[in-house]
Short mmCIF file of C-alpha atoms in Angstrom, two decimals:
data_model
loop_
_atom_site.label_atom_id
_atom_site.label_comp_id
_atom_site.label_asym_id
_atom_site.label_seq_id
_atom_site.Cartn_x
_atom_site.Cartn_y
_atom_site.Cartn_z
CA MET Y 1 -11.96 12.48 -7.59
CA LYS Y 2 -15.55 13.00 -6.59
CA LEU Y 3 -17.47 9.89 -5.86
CA GLN Y 4 -21.13 9.40 -6.54
CA LYS Y 5 -23.60 8.73 -3.83
CA ALA Y 6 -23.98 5.08 -5.06
CA THR Y 7 -20.15 4.60 -4.91
CA GLU Y 8 -19.84 5.97 -1.51
CA PHE Y 9 -22.77 3.72 -0.25
CA ALA Y 10 -21.14 0.77 -1.83
CA LEU Y 11 -17.99 1.65 0.18
CA TYR Y 12 -19.76 1.89 3.39
CA ALA Y 13 -21.78 -1.46 2.74
CA VAL Y 14 -18.79 -3.60 1.54
CA LEU Y 15 -16.38 -2.41 4.43
CA GLU Y 16 -19.10 -2.65 6.96
CA LEU Y 17 -19.76 -6.28 5.96
CA ALA Y 18 -16.26 -7.37 5.22
CA ALA Y 19 -15.39 -6.18 8.79
CA ASP Y 20 -17.15 -9.33 10.02
CA PRO Y 21 -17.97 -11.76 7.16
CA SER Y 22 -19.92 -14.10 9.48
CA ARG Y 23 -22.52 -11.43 10.26
CA GLN Y 24 -25.46 -10.55 7.86
CA LEU Y 25 -27.13 -7.04 8.11
CA THR Y 26 -29.98 -5.80 6.20
CA ALA Y 27 -29.99 -2.58 4.15
CA VAL Y 28 -32.04 -0.81 6.61
CA GLU Y 29 -29.59 -1.73 9.27
CA ILE Y 30 -26.46 -0.26 7.16
CA ALA Y 31 -28.43 2.72 6.09
CA GLU Y 32 -29.36 3.63 9.84
CA LYS Y 33 -25.88 3.28 10.84
CA TYR Y 34 -24.32 5.74 8.02
CA GLY Y 35 -27.48 7.98 7.97
CA ILE Y 36 -28.25 7.26 4.44
CA SER Y 37 -31.15 6.25 2.18
CA SER Y 38 -32.14 2.61 2.66
CA HIS Y 39 -34.00 2.53 -0.60
CA HIS Y 40 -30.89 3.68 -2.31
CA LEU Y 41 -28.59 1.44 -0.61
CA ALA Y 42 -30.89 -1.47 -1.49
CA LYS Y 43 -30.34 -0.86 -5.03
CA VAL Y 44 -26.50 -0.67 -4.60
CA LEU Y 45 -26.53 -3.90 -2.46
CA ARG Y 46 -28.16 -5.67 -5.39
CA ASP Y 47 -25.39 -4.29 -7.72
CA LEU Y 48 -22.80 -5.58 -5.31
CA GLY Y 49 -24.53 -8.95 -5.14
CA ARG Y 50 -24.55 -9.29 -8.85
CA ALA Y 51 -20.85 -8.40 -8.87
CA GLY Y 52 -20.18 -11.35 -6.33
CA LEU Y 53 -18.93 -9.01 -3.65
CA VAL Y 54 -21.95 -9.78 -1.23
CA ASP Y 55 -24.48 -12.56 -0.77
CA ALA Y 56 -28.11 -11.99 -0.29
CA VAL Y 57 -29.65 -14.22 2.68
CA ARG Y 58 -33.41 -14.46 1.79
CA GLY Y 59 -36.39 -14.83 4.36
CA VAL Y 60 -36.84 -13.88 7.75
CA GLY Y 61 -33.66 -12.60 9.60
CA GLY Y 62 -32.08 -12.31 5.92
CA GLY Y 63 -29.67 -9.61 4.92
CA TYR Y 64 -26.59 -9.26 3.20
CA ARG Y 65 -23.01 -11.08 3.92
CA PHE Y 66 -19.66 -10.18 2.72
CA ALA Y 67 -18.56 -12.60 -0.11
CA GLY Y 68 -15.45 -11.36 -1.47
CA ASN Y 69 -11.58 -11.80 -0.53
CA ALA Y 70 -10.99 -8.70 1.75
CA LYS Y 71 -7.45 -9.10 1.19
CA ARG Y 72 -7.49 -8.97 -2.39
CA LEU Y 73 -10.26 -6.37 -3.34
CA THR Y 74 -9.23 -3.10 -3.25
CA LEU Y 75 -11.26 0.23 -2.94
CA MET Y 76 -10.81 0.71 -6.82
CA ASP Y 77 -12.35 -2.51 -7.52
CA VAL Y 78 -15.64 -1.33 -5.61
CA ILE Y 79 -15.40 2.10 -7.16
CA ARG Y 80 -15.12 0.75 -10.72
CA LEU Y 81 -18.41 -1.11 -10.41
CA PHE Y 82 -20.04 2.37 -10.04
CA GLU Y 83 -17.84 5.01 -11.62
CA ASP Y 84 -16.18 5.26 -14.90
CA ALA Y 85 -12.92 5.59 -13.36
CA GLY Y 86 -10.28 6.97 -15.38
CA SER Y 87 -12.14 7.83 -18.51
CA GLU Y 88 -12.54 11.51 -17.83
CA SER Y 89 -9.66 12.71 -20.02
CA GLU Y 90 -10.52 10.26 -22.56
CA ASP Y 91 -14.07 11.59 -22.64
CA ALA Y 92 -12.98 14.92 -23.17
CA ALA Y 93 -14.21 16.80 -26.06
CA PRO Y 94 -11.55 17.23 -28.67
CA ARG Y 95 -10.06 20.60 -28.53
CA PRO Y 96 -8.81 22.67 -31.38
CA PRO Y 97 -4.95 22.87 -31.99
CA GLY Y 98 -3.09 25.68 -30.32
CA GLU Y 99 -4.84 25.41 -27.00
CA ASP Y 100 -1.63 24.96 -24.96
CA ILE Y 101 -2.98 26.29 -21.75
CA ALA Y 102 -5.80 23.83 -21.67
CA GLU Y 103 -3.60 20.93 -22.68
CA GLY Y 104 -1.16 21.95 -19.96
CA LEU Y 105 -3.69 22.02 -17.38
CA ARG Y 106 -5.18 18.66 -18.24
CA PHE Y 107 -1.66 17.28 -18.19
CA VAL Y 108 -1.27 18.35 -14.44
CA LEU Y 109 -4.80 17.40 -13.48
CA ALA Y 110 -3.94 13.82 -15.12
CA GLU Y 111 -0.96 13.74 -12.70
CA ILE Y 112 -3.42 14.07 -9.92
CA ASP Y 113 -5.66 11.50 -11.17
CA ALA Y 114 -3.03 9.08 -11.51
CA GLN Y 115 -1.89 9.36 -8.03
CA THR Y 116 -5.54 8.98 -6.96
CA GLY Y 117 -5.96 6.01 -8.94
CA ALA Y 118 -2.70 4.47 -7.53
CA THR Y 119 -3.79 5.19 -3.95
CA LEU Y 120 -7.20 3.61 -4.31
CA CYS Y 121 -5.58 0.57 -6.16
CA SER Y 122 -3.21 -0.07 -3.38
CA ILE Y 123 -5.58 -0.12 -0.46
CA SER Y 124 -7.48 -3.50 0.14
CA LEU Y 125 -10.60 -3.65 2.07
CA SER Y 126 -8.66 -5.39 4.73
CA THR Y 127 -5.91 -2.57 4.77
CA MET Y 128 -8.71 -0.01 4.73
CA LEU Y 129 -10.42 -1.97 8.05
CA LYS Y 130 -6.95 -1.93 9.71
CA LEU Y 131 -6.50 1.80 8.90
CA VAL Y 132 -9.91 2.63 10.53
CA ALA Y 133 -9.15 0.39 13.72
CA ARG Y 134 -5.90 2.56 13.92
CA ARG Y 135 -7.61 6.05 13.41
CA PRO Y 136 -4.47 7.64 12.07
CA TRP Y 137 -6.45 10.92 11.58
CA THR Y 138 -6.77 11.33 15.18
CA ALA Y 139 -2.93 11.51 15.69
CA ALA Y 140 -2.82 13.96 12.56
CA ALA Y 141 -5.12 16.10 14.07
CA GLU Y 142 -3.18 16.31 17.26
CA THR Y 143 0.13 17.15 15.64
CA ARG Y 144 -1.56 19.74 13.44
CA PRO Y 145 -1.73 22.71 15.85
CA ALA Y 146 2.03 21.96 16.79
CA ARG Y 147 3.22 22.00 13.27
CA ARG Y 148 1.36 25.30 12.61
CA ALA Y 149 2.89 26.79 15.63
CA ALA Y 150 6.48 25.54 14.43
CA ARG Y 151 5.76 27.30 11.00
CA ARG Y 152 4.84 30.55 12.48
CA ALA Y 153 7.86 30.59 14.83
CA ARG Y 154 10.17 30.19 11.41
CA MET N 1 19.99 -15.13 15.83
CA ALA N 2 17.49 -15.93 12.94
CA LYS N 3 13.91 -15.26 13.72
CA THR N 4 11.74 -18.29 12.54
CA VAL N 5 8.28 -17.82 10.57
CA ARG N 6 5.96 -20.62 10.04
CA ILE N 7 4.50 -20.17 6.61
CA GLY N 8 1.29 -22.18 5.52
CA GLY N 9 1.81 -24.36 8.65
CA GLU N 10 4.57 -26.22 6.95
CA GLU N 11 7.86 -24.60 6.83
CA GLU N 12 9.99 -22.49 9.14
CA ILE N 13 11.79 -19.64 7.63
CA GLY N 14 14.41 -17.78 9.60
CA ILE N 15 14.95 -13.99 9.15
CA ARG N 16 18.50 -12.99 9.68
CA PRO N 17 21.16 -10.36 8.50
CA ALA N 18 22.44 -11.49 5.18
CA THR N 19 25.70 -12.91 4.67
CA PRO N 20 28.11 -13.33 1.63
CA ALA N 21 26.68 -16.88 0.97
CA ASP N 22 23.22 -15.32 0.60
CA VAL N 23 24.03 -13.06 -2.30
CA PRO N 24 23.53 -15.60 -5.06
CA GLY N 25 20.18 -16.41 -3.56
CA VAL N 26 19.00 -13.03 -3.54
CA ILE N 27 20.13 -12.27 -7.07
CA ALA N 28 18.29 -15.53 -8.19
CA LEU N 29 15.07 -14.35 -6.23
CA ASP N 30 15.20 -10.95 -7.58
CA GLN N 31 15.53 -12.33 -11.13
CA GLU N 32 12.67 -14.58 -10.63
CA VAL N 33 10.35 -11.93 -9.43
CA THR N 34 11.46 -8.98 -11.81
CA GLY N 35 12.87 -11.02 -14.84
CA LEU N 36 16.21 -8.93 -14.59
CA LEU N 37 19.39 -10.32 -13.78
CA LYS N 38 21.22 -7.47 -11.75
CA ALA N 39 23.92 -9.52 -10.13
CA GLU N 40 26.38 -6.49 -10.00
CA TYR N 41 23.77 -4.37 -8.31
CA TRP N 42 23.17 -6.91 -5.55
CA ARG N 43 26.63 -7.61 -4.83
CA ASP N 44 27.14 -3.82 -4.58
CA MET N 45 24.16 -3.52 -2.50
CA PHE N 46 25.48 -6.37 -0.01
CA ASP N 47 28.98 -4.66 0.14
CA ARG N 48 27.10 -1.28 1.06
CA TYR N 49 24.32 -2.48 3.38
CA GLY N 50 25.19 -6.07 4.66
CA ALA N 51 28.76 -6.25 4.89
CA ARG N 52 29.68 -3.37 7.00
CA GLY N 53 28.23 -4.39 10.53
CA ASP N 54 26.82 -0.82 10.25
CA ASP N 55 24.11 -0.24 12.93
CA SER N 56 22.19 1.94 10.53
CA ARG N 57 22.09 -0.17 7.33
CA PHE N 58 20.21 -3.29 7.13
CA PHE N 59 20.10 -6.20 4.70
CA LEU N 60 17.93 -9.04 6.10
CA VAL N 61 17.16 -12.36 4.34
CA ALA N 62 14.42 -14.96 4.88
CA GLY N 63 15.59 -18.56 4.19
CA ALA N 64 18.56 -20.60 3.72
CA PRO N 65 21.47 -19.52 1.71
CA THR N 66 20.46 -22.24 -0.67
CA ARG N 67 17.12 -20.95 -1.07
CA ILE N 68 16.37 -17.20 -0.25
CA ASP N 69 12.62 -16.70 0.01
CA GLY N 70 12.68 -13.01 0.95
CA PHE N 71 14.86 -10.16 1.73
CA ILE N 72 14.63 -6.31 2.77
CA VAL N 73 17.04 -3.70 2.70
CA GLY N 74 17.12 -0.43 4.28
CA GLU N 75 19.01 2.25 6.07
CA VAL N 76 18.61 5.42 8.21
CA ARG N 77 18.77 8.55 6.37
CA ALA N 78 18.47 11.95 7.49
CA TRP N 79 18.30 15.51 6.36
CA GLU N 80 17.48 15.16 2.97
CA PHE N 81 15.37 18.41 2.19
CA GLY N 82 14.63 18.76 5.95
CA SER N 83 13.67 15.32 6.60
CA SER N 84 14.39 14.17 10.16
CA PRO N 85 15.98 10.84 10.70
CA SER N 86 14.00 8.15 9.27
CA GLY N 87 14.33 4.24 8.26
CA TRP N 88 14.33 4.42 4.50
CA ILE N 89 13.35 0.96 2.62
CA PHE N 90 14.48 0.71 -0.86
CA ALA N 91 14.10 -3.26 -1.38
CA VAL N 92 11.88 -5.81 -0.42
CA GLN N 93 10.96 -9.08 -2.22
CA VAL N 94 9.20 -12.27 -1.26
CA ARG N 95 8.94 -15.30 -3.44
CA ALA N 96 5.57 -15.46 -5.28
CA ARG N 97 4.30 -18.69 -3.73
CA LEU N 98 4.86 -17.36 -0.29
CA ARG N 99 3.12 -14.02 -0.60
CA VAL N 100 0.12 -12.95 1.79
CA GLN N 101 1.19 -15.57 4.33
CA GLY N 102 2.97 -13.22 6.72
CA LEU N 103 6.76 -13.28 5.58
CA GLY N 104 6.80 -9.85 4.09
CA SER N 105 5.19 -8.60 7.04
CA ARG N 106 7.83 -10.49 9.28
CA LEU N 107 10.74 -9.00 7.27
CA PHE N 108 8.97 -5.53 7.57
CA GLU N 109 8.67 -6.15 11.21
CA ALA N 110 12.27 -7.17 11.40
CA VAL N 111 13.66 -3.88 9.83
CA ALA N 112 11.42 -1.76 11.65
CA ALA N 113 12.67 -3.21 14.81
CA ARG N 114 16.09 -2.26 13.88
CA PHE N 115 15.08 1.14 12.84
CA ARG N 116 13.58 1.57 16.07
CA ALA N 117 16.79 0.60 17.87
CA ALA N 118 18.87 2.83 15.74
CA GLY N 119 16.71 5.76 17.30
CA VAL N 120 14.29 6.62 14.46
CA ASP N 121 10.23 6.87 14.78
CA ARG N 122 9.36 6.54 11.30
CA ILE N 123 9.73 4.61 8.18
CA ARG N 124 9.59 6.01 4.50
CA THR N 125 9.94 4.42 1.11
CA MET N 126 9.23 5.09 -2.60
CA VAL N 127 7.35 2.79 -4.98
CA ALA N 128 6.49 2.91 -8.43
CA ARG N 129 2.73 3.99 -9.01
CA ASP N 130 2.15 1.21 -11.22
CA ASN N 131 3.57 -1.48 -8.85
CA THR N 132 0.36 -2.35 -6.97
CA VAL N 133 1.87 -5.43 -5.29
CA ILE N 134 4.54 -3.49 -3.56
CA HIS N 135 2.28 -0.41 -2.89
CA SER N 136 -0.31 -2.76 -1.41
CA PHE N 137 2.09 -4.51 0.71
CA PHE N 138 3.27 -1.32 2.33
CA ARG N 139 -0.37 0.15 2.56
CA SER N 140 -1.13 -3.26 4.52
CA GLN N 141 1.91 -2.52 7.02
CA GLY N 142 0.30 0.80 7.74
CA MET N 143 2.29 3.31 5.70
CA MET N 144 0.62 6.23 4.36
CA ALA N 145 1.36 9.07 1.77
CA GLY N 146 4.06 11.22 3.53
CA PRO N 147 5.04 14.89 3.46
CA PHE N 148 7.20 14.38 0.51
CA ILE N 149 6.39 14.18 -3.12
CA GLU N 150 8.72 12.53 -5.82
CA LEU N 151 9.46 14.52 -8.82
CA GLU N 152 11.44 13.61 -11.98
CA MET N 153 12.17 15.02 -15.23
CA ARG N 154 13.86 13.82 -18.61
CA LEU N 155 17.18 14.82 -19.37
CA ASP N 156 17.21 15.26 -23.12
#
């Protein structure tokens, strides 16, 4: 699944704000942290506000605050606000009968999409923030050279 | 000794190895959650994983025999298609009204502690792709996709 920029920005913003629900941040502050366009992010934050995931705090010192339930809200819940998730195969143009190879390939790609969807539905914002704090990718990077060496030795 | 867990600040629920007296409560809780009565299955599971006093098979329950609020079942498995010894969890259930309050996590921690004591350093499981509740639970415990892929085919 390739995410659009707006979806990616929404995930950054929601996770950043959910990490500390008492804190309010402006679009500029979040955009600077992630090196993204504050103009584009402001639009995304308005969409997140309409969906009830963030509250806009007006006036001097205003900004946005997380307004959802981080234990219940999943990555897929955020993605679905910006992407037509799961509709790729339905939208595909009808194919003439007999295109078995094309059908077969779509069948295999649908398997991958189903796996991706299940993964995104299973990770709540709270779980994602715990994962970020744990940084499992550093351990994976450390064991990768050892695994490669073991494979070469076989 | 049973480990106690305070849920919602009002109840204390002990976690302990299952006894024969707990089996009806396990059957009832499973039926309440899944809508399926699998009495024979759970009696067999208890005989294989709870009754033997084996230090590599664990059937833990939370609650009193008169009312089981949760359970978890697992064993140490080794060398299936090259998998080094690991703790395998194949059942976990928590009463719906007690979810997201820490009881499932305590059951998971309790079985993880037993796996560690049995000498393994990782836990594996398999969940239905559309079972978001259980999938999310394991994810919240820190579990990620592992190096194995589950495959199946119809036998027509």
